[in-house]
Coordinates of C-alpha atoms in Angstrom, one line a residue:
Chain J
X14 CA -26.9 -58.8 -55.8
X15 CA -23.9 -60.4 -54.5
X16 CA -23.5 -58.0 -51.6
X17 CA -26.6 -56.7 -49.9
X18 CA -27.3 -53.9 -47.4
X19 CA -29.8 -54.7 -44.6
X20 CA -31.0 -53.2 -41.4
X21 CA -33.5 -53.7 -38.6
X22 CA -35.8 -51.2 -36.9
X23 CA -37.1 -52.2 -33.5
X24 CA -40.0 -50.4 -31.8
X25 CA -40.0 -51.1 -28.1
X26 CA -42.8 -51.2 -25.6
X27 CA -42.5 -48.8 -22.7
X28 CA -44.2 -48.5 -19.3
X29 CA -43.5 -46.8 -16.0
X30 CA -44.6 -48.7 -12.9
X31 CA -44.8 -46.3 -10.0
X32 CA -44.4 -47.2 -6.4
X33 CA -47.8 -45.5 -5.8
X34 CA -50.5 -44.7 -8.2
X35 CA -49.3 -41.8 -10.3
X36 CA -49.2 -42.9 -13.9
X37 CA -47.3 -40.6 -16.2
X38 CA -47.7 -39.6 -19.8
X39 CA -45.3 -41.8 -21.9
X40 CA -44.0 -38.7 -23.7
X41 CA -42.4 -37.5 -20.4
X42 CA -40.7 -40.8 -19.7
X43 CA -39.5 -41.1 -23.3
X44 CA -38.1 -37.6 -23.0
X45 CA -36.1 -38.6 -20.0
X46 CA -34.8 -41.7 -21.8
X47 CA -33.6 -39.5 -24.6
X48 CA -31.9 -37.2 -22.2
X49 CA -29.9 -40.1 -20.9
X50 CA -28.8 -40.9 -24.5
X51 CA -28.2 -37.4 -25.7
X52 CA -27.7 -35.0 -22.8
X53 CA -28.9 -31.4 -23.1
X54 CA -31.0 -31.9 -26.2
X55 CA -34.4 -32.9 -27.3
X56 CA -34.2 -33.8 -30.9
X57 CA -36.2 -37.0 -30.5
X58 CA -34.2 -38.2 -33.6
X59 CA -30.6 -38.8 -33.3
X60 CA -27.8 -40.6 -35.1
X61 CA -25.2 -42.2 -32.9
X62 CA -21.5 -42.7 -33.2
X63 CA -22.2 -46.4 -34.1
X64 CA -24.1 -45.2 -37.1
X65 CA -27.5 -46.2 -35.8
X66 CA -30.6 -44.0 -35.4
X67 CA -32.6 -43.7 -32.2
X68 CA -35.9 -41.8 -32.3
X69 CA -39.4 -41.5 -31.1
X70 CA -41.8 -43.5 -33.2
X71 CA -45.5 -43.1 -33.8
X72 CA -47.4 -44.2 -30.6
X73 CA -44.6 -43.0 -28.3
X74 CA -42.3 -46.0 -28.7
X75 CA -38.5 -45.7 -28.5
X76 CA -37.2 -47.0 -31.8
X77 CA -33.8 -48.1 -32.7
X78 CA -32.7 -48.5 -36.3
X79 CA -29.4 -50.4 -36.7
X80 CA -26.7 -49.0 -39.0
X81 CA -26.5 -50.4 -42.5
X82 CA -24.9 -53.8 -42.4
X83 CA -23.7 -56.2 -45.1
X84 CA -22.9 -59.1 -42.8
X85 CA -25.7 -60.9 -40.9
X86 CA -23.4 -61.3 -37.9
X87 CA -22.9 -57.5 -37.7
X88 CA -26.6 -57.0 -37.8
X89 CA -27.2 -59.4 -34.9
X90 CA -24.5 -57.5 -32.9
X91 CA -25.9 -54.1 -33.7
X92 CA -29.5 -55.1 -32.9
X93 CA -28.3 -56.3 -29.5
X94 CA -26.3 -53.0 -29.1
X95 CA -29.6 -51.2 -29.4
X96 CA -31.0 -53.0 -26.4
X97 CA -27.9 -52.2 -24.3
X98 CA -28.1 -48.5 -25.3
X99 CA -31.7 -48.3 -24.1
X100 CA -30.9 -50.3 -21.0
X101 CA -28.2 -47.8 -20.1
X102 CA -30.7 -45.0 -20.2
X103 CA -33.0 -46.5 -17.6
X104 CA -31.2 -45.6 -14.4
X105 CA -30.7 -42.0 -15.5
X106 CA -34.4 -41.6 -16.5
X107 CA -35.5 -43.2 -13.2
X108 CA -33.3 -40.9 -11.3
X109 CA -34.8 -37.9 -13.0
X110 CA -38.3 -39.1 -12.1
X111 CA -37.3 -39.7 -8.5
X112 CA -35.9 -36.2 -8.3
X113 CA -39.5 -35.1 -9.1
X114 CA -40.8 -37.2 -6.3
X115 CA -42.0 -40.0 -8.6
X116 CA -40.3 -43.2 -7.6
X117 CA -40.8 -46.3 -9.7
X118 CA -39.5 -48.5 -12.4
X119 CA -39.4 -48.1 -16.2
X120 CA -39.8 -51.2 -18.2
X121 CA -38.8 -51.5 -21.8
X122 CA -39.9 -54.5 -23.8
X123 CA -38.6 -55.8 -27.0
X124 CA -41.8 -57.5 -28.1
X125 CA -44.7 -56.6 -30.4
X126 CA -48.0 -56.6 -28.5
X127 CA -49.5 -55.1 -25.3
X128 CA -52.3 -56.4 -23.2
X129 CA -55.0 -54.7 -25.3
X130 CA -54.1 -56.1 -28.6
X131 CA -52.2 -53.1 -29.9
X132 CA -49.1 -53.9 -31.9
X133 CA -45.7 -52.3 -32.7
X134 CA -43.2 -53.7 -35.0
X135 CA -39.8 -55.0 -35.9
X136 CA -39.1 -53.9 -39.5
X137 CA -36.6 -55.5 -41.7
X138 CA -35.1 -53.6 -44.6
X139 CA -33.3 -55.2 -47.5
X140 CA -31.7 -53.3 -50.4
X141 CA -32.7 -55.0 -53.7
X142 CA -32.4 -54.5 -57.4
X143 CA -34.8 -52.0 -59.0
X144 CA -34.8 -53.7 -62.4
X145 CA -37.0 -56.6 -61.4
X146 CA -40.8 -57.0 -61.5
X147 CA -41.5 -56.2 -57.8
X148 CA -44.9 -58.1 -57.9
X149 CA -43.3 -61.2 -59.3
X150 CA -40.7 -61.0 -56.5
X151 CA -43.3 -60.6 -53.8
X152 CA -45.4 -63.5 -55.1
X153 CA -42.4 -65.8 -54.6
X154 CA -41.6 -64.3 -51.2
X155 CA -45.0 -64.4 -49.6
X156 CA -45.1 -68.2 -48.8
X157 CA -41.7 -67.8 -47.4
X158 CA -42.7 -65.0 -45.0
X159 CA -45.9 -66.9 -44.0
X160 CA -44.0 -70.0 -43.0
X161 CA -40.7 -68.7 -41.5
X162 CA -42.5 -67.8 -38.2
X163 CA -41.8 -71.4 -37.1
X164 CA -38.3 -70.2 -36.3
X165 CA -38.6 -66.4 -36.1
X166 CA -41.7 -66.3 -33.9
X167 CA -41.4 -65.0 -30.4
X168 CA -44.5 -66.7 -29.0
X169 CA -47.5 -65.3 -27.2
X170 CA -50.3 -66.4 -24.9
X171 CA -53.6 -65.2 -26.5
X172 CA -57.3 -65.8 -25.9
X173 CA -59.2 -67.4 -28.7
X174 CA -62.8 -68.5 -28.3
X175 CA -62.6 -67.7 -24.6
X176 CA -59.6 -70.0 -24.0
X177 CA -55.9 -69.2 -23.6
X178 CA -53.6 -70.7 -26.3
X179 CA -50.0 -70.4 -26.9
X180 CA -49.3 -68.9 -30.4
X181 CA -46.1 -69.1 -32.3
X182 CA -46.0 -65.5 -33.5
X183 CA -46.8 -62.2 -31.8
X184 CA -47.3 -60.4 -35.1
X185 CA -49.3 -62.9 -37.2
X186 CA -52.7 -61.9 -35.8
X187 CA -52.1 -58.3 -36.7
X188 CA -51.5 -58.8 -40.4
X189 CA -54.4 -58.2 -42.7
X190 CA -53.1 -57.9 -46.2
X191 CA -50.6 -59.5 -48.6
X192 CA -49.1 -56.2 -49.7
X193 CA -49.9 -52.6 -48.8
X194 CA -48.3 -49.2 -48.3
X195 CA -49.7 -48.7 -44.8
X196 CA -47.9 -49.7 -41.7
X197 CA -50.5 -48.6 -39.1
X198 CA -54.0 -49.3 -40.4
X199 CA -53.8 -52.3 -42.6
X200 CA -50.5 -54.1 -41.9
X201 CA -49.3 -56.4 -44.6
X202 CA -46.9 -59.2 -45.2
X203 CA -44.9 -57.1 -47.6
X204 CA -44.9 -53.3 -47.2
X205 CA -44.4 -51.3 -50.4
X206 CA -42.5 -48.4 -48.7
X207 CA -39.7 -47.7 -51.1
X208 CA -37.0 -45.5 -49.7
X209 CA -33.7 -47.1 -50.7
X210 CA -31.5 -44.4 -49.2
X211 CA -29.3 -45.1 -52.2
X212 CA -29.3 -44.6 -56.0
X213 CA -33.0 -45.1 -56.6
X214 CA -32.5 -45.9 -60.3
X215 CA -30.5 -49.0 -59.3
X216 CA -32.1 -50.0 -56.0
X217 CA -35.3 -50.2 -54.2
X218 CA -36.1 -51.2 -50.6
X219 CA -37.8 -54.3 -49.5
X220 CA -39.6 -53.4 -46.3
X221 CA -40.8 -56.3 -44.2
X222 CA -43.1 -55.6 -41.3
X223 CA -44.5 -59.1 -40.7
X224 CA -41.7 -60.4 -38.4
X225 CA -41.6 -60.6 -34.6
X226 CA -38.9 -58.9 -32.6
X227 CA -36.4 -61.4 -31.4
X228 CA -34.5 -61.7 -28.1
X229 CA -32.6 -64.7 -29.5
X230 CA -29.6 -63.8 -31.5
X231 CA -29.9 -67.1 -33.3
X232 CA -33.4 -66.3 -34.4
X233 CA -32.4 -62.8 -35.7
X234 CA -29.5 -64.4 -37.5
X235 CA -31.7 -66.9 -39.2
X236 CA -34.5 -64.4 -39.9
X237 CA -32.3 -62.0 -41.8
X238 CA -29.9 -64.6 -43.2
X239 CA -32.5 -66.8 -44.8
X240 CA -34.5 -63.8 -46.1
X241 CA -31.5 -62.2 -47.7
X242 CA -30.5 -65.5 -49.3
X243 CA -34.0 -66.2 -50.7
X244 CA -34.0 -62.7 -52.1
X245 CA -30.6 -63.3 -53.8
X246 CA -31.9 -66.5 -55.4
X247 CA -34.9 -64.6 -56.8
X248 CA -32.7 -61.8 -58.1
X249 CA -30.5 -64.4 -59.7
X250 CA -33.5 -65.6 -61.7
X251 CA -34.2 -68.9 -59.8
X252 CA -37.8 -69.8 -60.0
X253 CA -39.3 -70.1 -56.6
X254 CA -42.9 -70.0 -57.6
X255 CA -45.4 -72.8 -57.2
X256 CA -46.0 -72.3 -53.5
X257 CA -48.6 -69.5 -53.8
X258 CA -51.1 -69.8 -51.0
X259 CA -54.8 -69.6 -51.4
X260 CA -55.1 -67.2 -48.5
X261 CA -51.7 -66.1 -47.1
X262 CA -53.1 -64.0 -44.3
X263 CA -55.3 -66.8 -43.1
X264 CA -52.5 -69.4 -43.5
X265 CA -50.2 -67.2 -41.4
X266 CA -52.7 -67.2 -38.5
X267 CA -53.4 -70.9 -38.8
X268 CA -49.6 -71.7 -38.6
X269 CA -49.2 -69.4 -35.7
X270 CA -52.0 -71.1 -33.8
X271 CA -50.5 -74.5 -34.0
X272 CA -47.2 -75.0 -32.0
X273 CA -47.2 -78.7 -33.0
X274 CA -46.4 -77.5 -36.5
X275 CA -48.6 -80.2 -38.1
X276 CA -51.2 -77.8 -39.5
X277 CA -51.4 -77.9 -43.3
X278 CA -52.3 -74.8 -45.2
X279 CA -53.9 -74.6 -48.6
X280 CA -52.0 -73.6 -51.7
X281 CA -53.6 -72.3 -54.8
X282 CA -54.8 -75.3 -56.7
X283 CA -55.8 -77.2 -53.5
X284 CA -52.5 -78.8 -52.5
X285 CA -51.9 -78.7 -48.7
X286 CA -48.5 -78.3 -47.0
X287 CA -47.2 -77.7 -43.5
X288 CA -45.0 -74.7 -42.8
X289 CA -42.0 -77.0 -42.4
X290 CA -42.7 -78.5 -45.8
X291 CA -43.0 -75.0 -47.4
X292 CA -39.7 -74.0 -45.8
X293 CA -38.1 -77.2 -47.0
X294 CA -38.9 -76.3 -50.6
X295 CA -37.0 -73.0 -50.2
X296 CA -34.2 -74.7 -48.3
X297 CA -33.6 -77.4 -50.9
X298 CA -33.3 -74.7 -53.6
X299 CA -31.0 -72.7 -51.4
X300 CA -28.8 -75.7 -50.8
X301 CA -28.5 -76.2 -54.6
X302 CA -27.8 -72.5 -54.9
X303 CA -25.0 -72.3 -52.4
X304 CA -23.2 -75.4 -53.7
X305 CA -23.4 -74.3 -57.4
X306 CA -23.1 -70.5 -57.2
X307 CA -20.4 -68.0 -56.3
X308 CA -21.6 -67.7 -52.7
X309 CA -19.8 -66.6 -49.6
X310 CA -19.3 -68.4 -46.3
X311 CA -21.9 -66.4 -44.6
X312 CA -24.6 -67.7 -46.9
X313 CA -23.3 -71.3 -46.5
X314 CA -23.5 -70.9 -42.7
X315 CA -27.0 -69.6 -42.9
X316 CA -28.1 -72.7 -45.0
X317 CA -26.4 -75.1 -42.5
X318 CA -28.3 -73.6 -39.6
X319 CA -31.5 -73.3 -41.5
X320 CA -31.4 -77.1 -42.3
X321 CA -30.5 -77.9 -38.7
X322 CA -33.5 -76.0 -37.4
X323 CA -36.0 -77.4 -39.9
X324 CA -34.8 -81.0 -39.1
X325 CA -35.2 -80.4 -35.3
X326 CA -38.6 -78.8 -35.8
X327 CA -39.7 -81.8 -37.7
X328 CA -38.4 -84.2 -35.0
X329 CA -39.6 -82.3 -32.0
X330 CA -39.8 -78.5 -31.7
X331 CA -39.0 -78.6 -28.0
X332 CA -35.5 -79.5 -28.9
X333 CA -34.8 -76.0 -30.1
X334 CA -35.4 -74.4 -26.7
X335 CA -31.9 -72.9 -26.8
X336 CA -32.2 -71.3 -30.2
X337 CA -35.8 -70.2 -30.9
X338 CA -37.7 -67.6 -28.9
X339 CA -41.2 -69.1 -29.0
X340 CA -39.8 -72.5 -27.9
X341 CA -37.5 -71.1 -25.2
X342 CA -40.3 -69.1 -23.7
X343 CA -42.8 -71.9 -23.9
X344 CA -40.5 -74.2 -22.0
X345 CA -40.2 -71.6 -19.3
X346 CA -43.9 -71.1 -19.1
X347 CA -44.7 -74.8 -19.1
X348 CA -42.2 -75.4 -16.3
X349 CA -43.6 -72.5 -14.3
X350 CA -47.1 -73.8 -14.7
X351 CA -46.1 -77.3 -13.6
X352 CA -44.4 -76.0 -10.5
X353 CA -47.1 -73.6 -9.5
X354 CA -50.0 -75.7 -10.6
X355 CA -51.5 -72.8 -12.6
X356 CA -52.9 -72.5 -16.1
X357 CA -52.1 -70.5 -19.2
X358 CA -54.7 -67.8 -18.1
X359 CA -53.0 -67.1 -14.8
X360 CA -51.8 -63.4 -14.6
X361 CA -48.4 -64.6 -13.5
X362 CA -48.1 -66.4 -16.9
X363 CA -49.0 -63.3 -18.7
X364 CA -46.4 -61.5 -16.7
X365 CA -43.8 -64.1 -17.6
X366 CA -44.8 -63.9 -21.2
X367 CA -44.1 -60.2 -21.1
X368 CA -41.0 -60.2 -19.0
X369 CA -39.2 -62.7 -21.3
X370 CA -38.8 -59.5 -23.4
X371 CA -37.6 -57.1 -20.7
X372 CA -34.3 -55.6 -22.0
X373 CA -33.0 -55.0 -18.5
X374 CA -30.6 -57.9 -18.1
X375 CA -31.0 -58.3 -14.3
X376 CA -34.8 -58.6 -14.7
X377 CA -35.6 -59.9 -18.2
X378 CA -36.3 -63.7 -18.3
X379 CA -34.5 -64.2 -21.6
X380 CA -31.4 -62.9 -19.8
X381 CA -32.1 -65.1 -16.8
X382 CA -32.0 -68.1 -19.2
X383 CA -28.8 -66.7 -20.8
X384 CA -27.1 -66.5 -17.4
X385 CA -27.9 -70.1 -16.8
X386 CA -26.3 -71.1 -20.0
X387 CA -29.6 -72.1 -21.5
X388 CA -29.5 -69.9 -24.6
X389 CA -27.4 -70.3 -27.7
X390 CA -25.7 -67.1 -28.7
X391 CA -24.3 -65.9 -32.0
X392 CA -22.2 -62.9 -30.8
X393 CA -20.1 -62.4 -27.7
X394 CA -20.8 -59.7 -25.2
X395 CA -17.5 -58.1 -26.2
X396 CA -18.8 -57.7 -29.8
X397 CA -21.9 -56.1 -28.5
X398 CA -20.1 -53.7 -26.2
X399 CA -17.9 -52.6 -29.1
X400 CA -20.9 -52.0 -31.3
X401 CA -22.3 -49.5 -28.8
X402 CA -19.9 -46.9 -30.1
X403 CA -18.4 -48.4 -33.3
X404 CA -20.2 -48.8 -36.6
X405 CA -19.8 -51.8 -39.0
X406 CA -16.6 -51.2 -40.9
X407 CA -17.7 -52.2 -44.3
X408 CA -20.6 -50.0 -45.1
X409 CA -21.6 -46.3 -45.2
X410 CA -22.3 -46.5 -41.5
X411 CA -18.5 -46.2 -40.9
X412 CA -18.4 -42.8 -42.6
X413 CA -21.4 -41.6 -40.6
X414 CA -19.9 -42.9 -37.3
X415 CA -16.5 -41.3 -38.0
X416 CA -18.2 -38.0 -38.9
X417 CA -20.3 -37.9 -35.7
X418 CA -17.4 -38.8 -33.5
X419 CA -15.4 -36.0 -35.1
X420 CA -18.2 -33.5 -34.7
X421 CA -18.7 -34.4 -31.1
X422 CA -15.0 -34.2 -30.3
X423 CA -14.9 -30.7 -31.9
X424 CA -18.1 -29.8 -30.1
X425 CA -19.7 -28.8 -33.3
X426 CA -23.4 -29.1 -34.0
X427 CA -24.3 -31.3 -37.0
X428 CA -27.2 -32.5 -39.1
X429 CA -27.1 -36.1 -40.3
X430 CA -29.4 -38.4 -42.1
X431 CA -28.9 -41.8 -43.8
X432 CA -27.6 -40.2 -47.0
X433 CA -25.9 -37.0 -45.9
X434 CA -23.8 -35.3 -43.3
X435 CA -23.4 -31.7 -42.5
X436 CA -21.6 -29.6 -40.0
X437 CA -23.8 -26.7 -39.0
X438 CA -22.5 -23.1 -38.8
X439 CA -20.7 -20.7 -41.1
X440 CA -19.0 -23.4 -43.1
X441 CA -22.0 -25.3 -44.2
X442 CA -21.4 -27.9 -46.7
X443 CA -23.5 -31.0 -47.2
X444 CA -21.6 -34.2 -47.9
X445 CA -23.7 -36.6 -49.8
X446 CA -23.2 -40.3 -49.2
X447 CA -25.5 -42.1 -51.7
X448 CA -23.6 -45.3 -51.9
X449 CA -24.4 -47.5 -48.8
X450 CA -21.7 -50.0 -49.9
X451 CA -18.9 -47.5 -49.7
X452 CA -17.2 -47.2 -46.3
X453 CA -14.8 -44.4 -47.5
X454 CA -15.6 -40.8 -48.2
X455 CA -12.9 -38.5 -49.3
X456 CA -14.6 -35.3 -48.1
X457 CA -15.0 -36.7 -44.6
X458 CA -11.4 -37.9 -44.5
X459 CA -10.2 -34.4 -45.6
X460 CA -12.3 -32.7 -43.0
X461 CA -11.0 -34.9 -40.2
X462 CA -7.4 -34.5 -41.5
X463 CA -7.6 -30.7 -41.8
X464 CA -9.0 -30.5 -38.3
X465 CA -6.1 -32.7 -37.0
X466 CA -3.6 -30.4 -38.7
X467 CA -5.0 -27.2 -37.2
X468 CA -4.6 -28.8 -33.9
Chain O
X13 CA -42.2 -97.2 -40.5
X14 CA -40.8 -96.7 -44.0
X15 CA -41.0 -93.0 -43.6
X16 CA -39.0 -93.3 -40.4
X17 CA -36.3 -95.2 -42.1
X18 CA -36.2 -92.6 -44.8
X19 CA -35.8 -89.9 -42.3
X20 CA -33.0 -91.6 -40.6
X21 CA -31.2 -92.1 -43.9
X22 CA -31.5 -88.5 -44.6
X23 CA -30.1 -87.6 -41.3
X24 CA -27.1 -89.7 -41.9
X25 CA -26.5 -88.0 -45.2
X26 CA -26.6 -84.6 -43.7
X27 CA -23.9 -85.6 -41.2
X28 CA -26.1 -85.6 -38.2
X29 CA -25.8 -89.3 -37.6
X30 CA -24.8 -89.1 -34.0
X31 CA -27.8 -87.1 -33.0
X32 CA -30.3 -89.1 -34.9
X33 CA -29.1 -92.6 -33.9
X34 CA -28.3 -91.9 -30.3
X35 CA -31.3 -89.6 -30.0
X36 CA -33.3 -91.4 -27.4
X37 CA -31.1 -91.7 -24.3
X38 CA -29.2 -88.5 -25.0
X39 CA -32.2 -86.4 -25.7
X40 CA -34.0 -87.7 -22.7
X41 CA -30.9 -86.9 -20.6
X42 CA -30.7 -83.4 -22.2
X43 CA -34.4 -82.9 -21.5
X44 CA -34.0 -83.9 -17.9
X45 CA -31.0 -81.5 -17.5
X46 CA -33.0 -78.6 -19.0
X47 CA -36.0 -79.4 -16.8
X48 CA -33.7 -79.3 -13.7
X49 CA -32.1 -76.0 -14.8
X50 CA -35.4 -74.5 -15.4
X51 CA -36.7 -75.8 -12.1
X52 CA -33.8 -74.0 -10.4
X53 CA -34.7 -70.7 -11.9
X54 CA -38.5 -70.7 -11.2
X55 CA -37.9 -69.2 -7.7
X56 CA -35.6 -66.6 -9.2
X57 CA -38.5 -65.7 -11.6
X58 CA -40.8 -65.0 -8.7
X59 CA -38.2 -62.5 -7.4
X60 CA -38.2 -60.5 -10.6
X61 CA -41.9 -60.7 -11.5
X62 CA -43.9 -57.7 -10.4
X63 CA -45.8 -58.5 -7.2
X64 CA -49.1 -57.5 -8.6
X65 CA -48.9 -59.2 -12.0
X66 CA -52.6 -58.8 -12.7
X67 CA -52.6 -55.0 -12.3
X68 CA -49.3 -54.6 -14.1
X69 CA -50.6 -56.6 -17.1
X70 CA -53.8 -54.6 -17.1
X71 CA -51.8 -51.4 -17.2
X72 CA -49.5 -52.5 -20.0
X73 CA -51.2 -50.6 -22.8
X74 CA -49.3 -49.1 -25.7
X75 CA -50.4 -47.1 -28.6
X76 CA -50.2 -48.9 -31.9
X77 CA -46.8 -48.3 -33.5
X78 CA -45.2 -47.9 -36.9

């Protein structure tokens, strides 16, 4: 596929820290957060004027699914917009609690693990061709997903054999299978959920639940950009096999455990490679692909950054403390420990490890680094602010966004899902939007035009 | 040693010559700068960290998601 639709779903961690001792059921807090977003309603599932979906996930997590994007840049921007939208709900929800006599702070974390070893995810979705042998595709993708954590990981201090270690990935320890259909009991590298939200004869969905949530825009950009590119190469018939791992699940954990990136993992047949070496094989094929093929600037930019990052990782990972989450956070933690003379198992380090992911910009440590100019950004804040209310202009999300804005302006109740739009009431007609690549829908345009005339 | 040379060659080819060749003083300088910047924000960090980190962390329990 030359053009591809992709999207991200982020599940956020949520806690209320009361000034006092009254702990509240999360449902209640989440309810108030929703109120801030969609006043006077409790649908716990809402599409927004920017085309995104905001809802309550299993386990009481607020979840934000970006609108359909066909540019990686747009996806980075809309993923950040999700953080800002949630952040804007915090003061309203805290005020509601205070009115009930419960003062305290709500924290929302864009991370993947709590203190007990529970996990929640950041899911990636890629539209892909149906007419390929899915199992052959996954075989070629698995070594890529196992090794890409060296630039997509968000880092985590974990106890192992009684001692605290810094791991590269939050998610790696929670993955138990190569492929499976479950997301909650036996999480896998490749999930087989297949809801393309498009013509299912032509397309299927590639649903990836192995990745960490990223604060760094650079990491999100690379994560989605490289994955989409590798998928395109496989769809084009390039052979990316030969890197099959003897035990991918084990290999992923081994790589996560070694921030020096020197650990070699075993391939089928006994050969051993580091994660960087595995990534380099994919990169070299990608370089050949973008120079020979009919490939757009976005993909060329992805390859350039990908190469830069692998080179730096090879020289010295600490050089990427502006770009890569696990490295930026590690630098912060190391400096803190130096200055305070404490160790990795100090509760303050655990707090720091968590608060790097706090989405409130005046409290989150990622944002503290941003303010000091210590983080490389991809988007400008202006882009992000625009994305709070405006969908990407080149996909179906535009139709959805226009429709919702129209319905709200007319004060009409509506029912919307990824593939259809409906105004509720006596004039009920469902408008189907099965093509995610199409940003124009005649029925929606007519509807808006007619309403404008009546006015 | 041979491997080092090869690496350097590769860097040149990919147009990152400046960084590779002048790496040492510049990188050390850059490292120092970052260390200083980070030093400056450590005190700020204490301001935003919850006072009772231990209890906060203990209470940060979520249900599994997805």
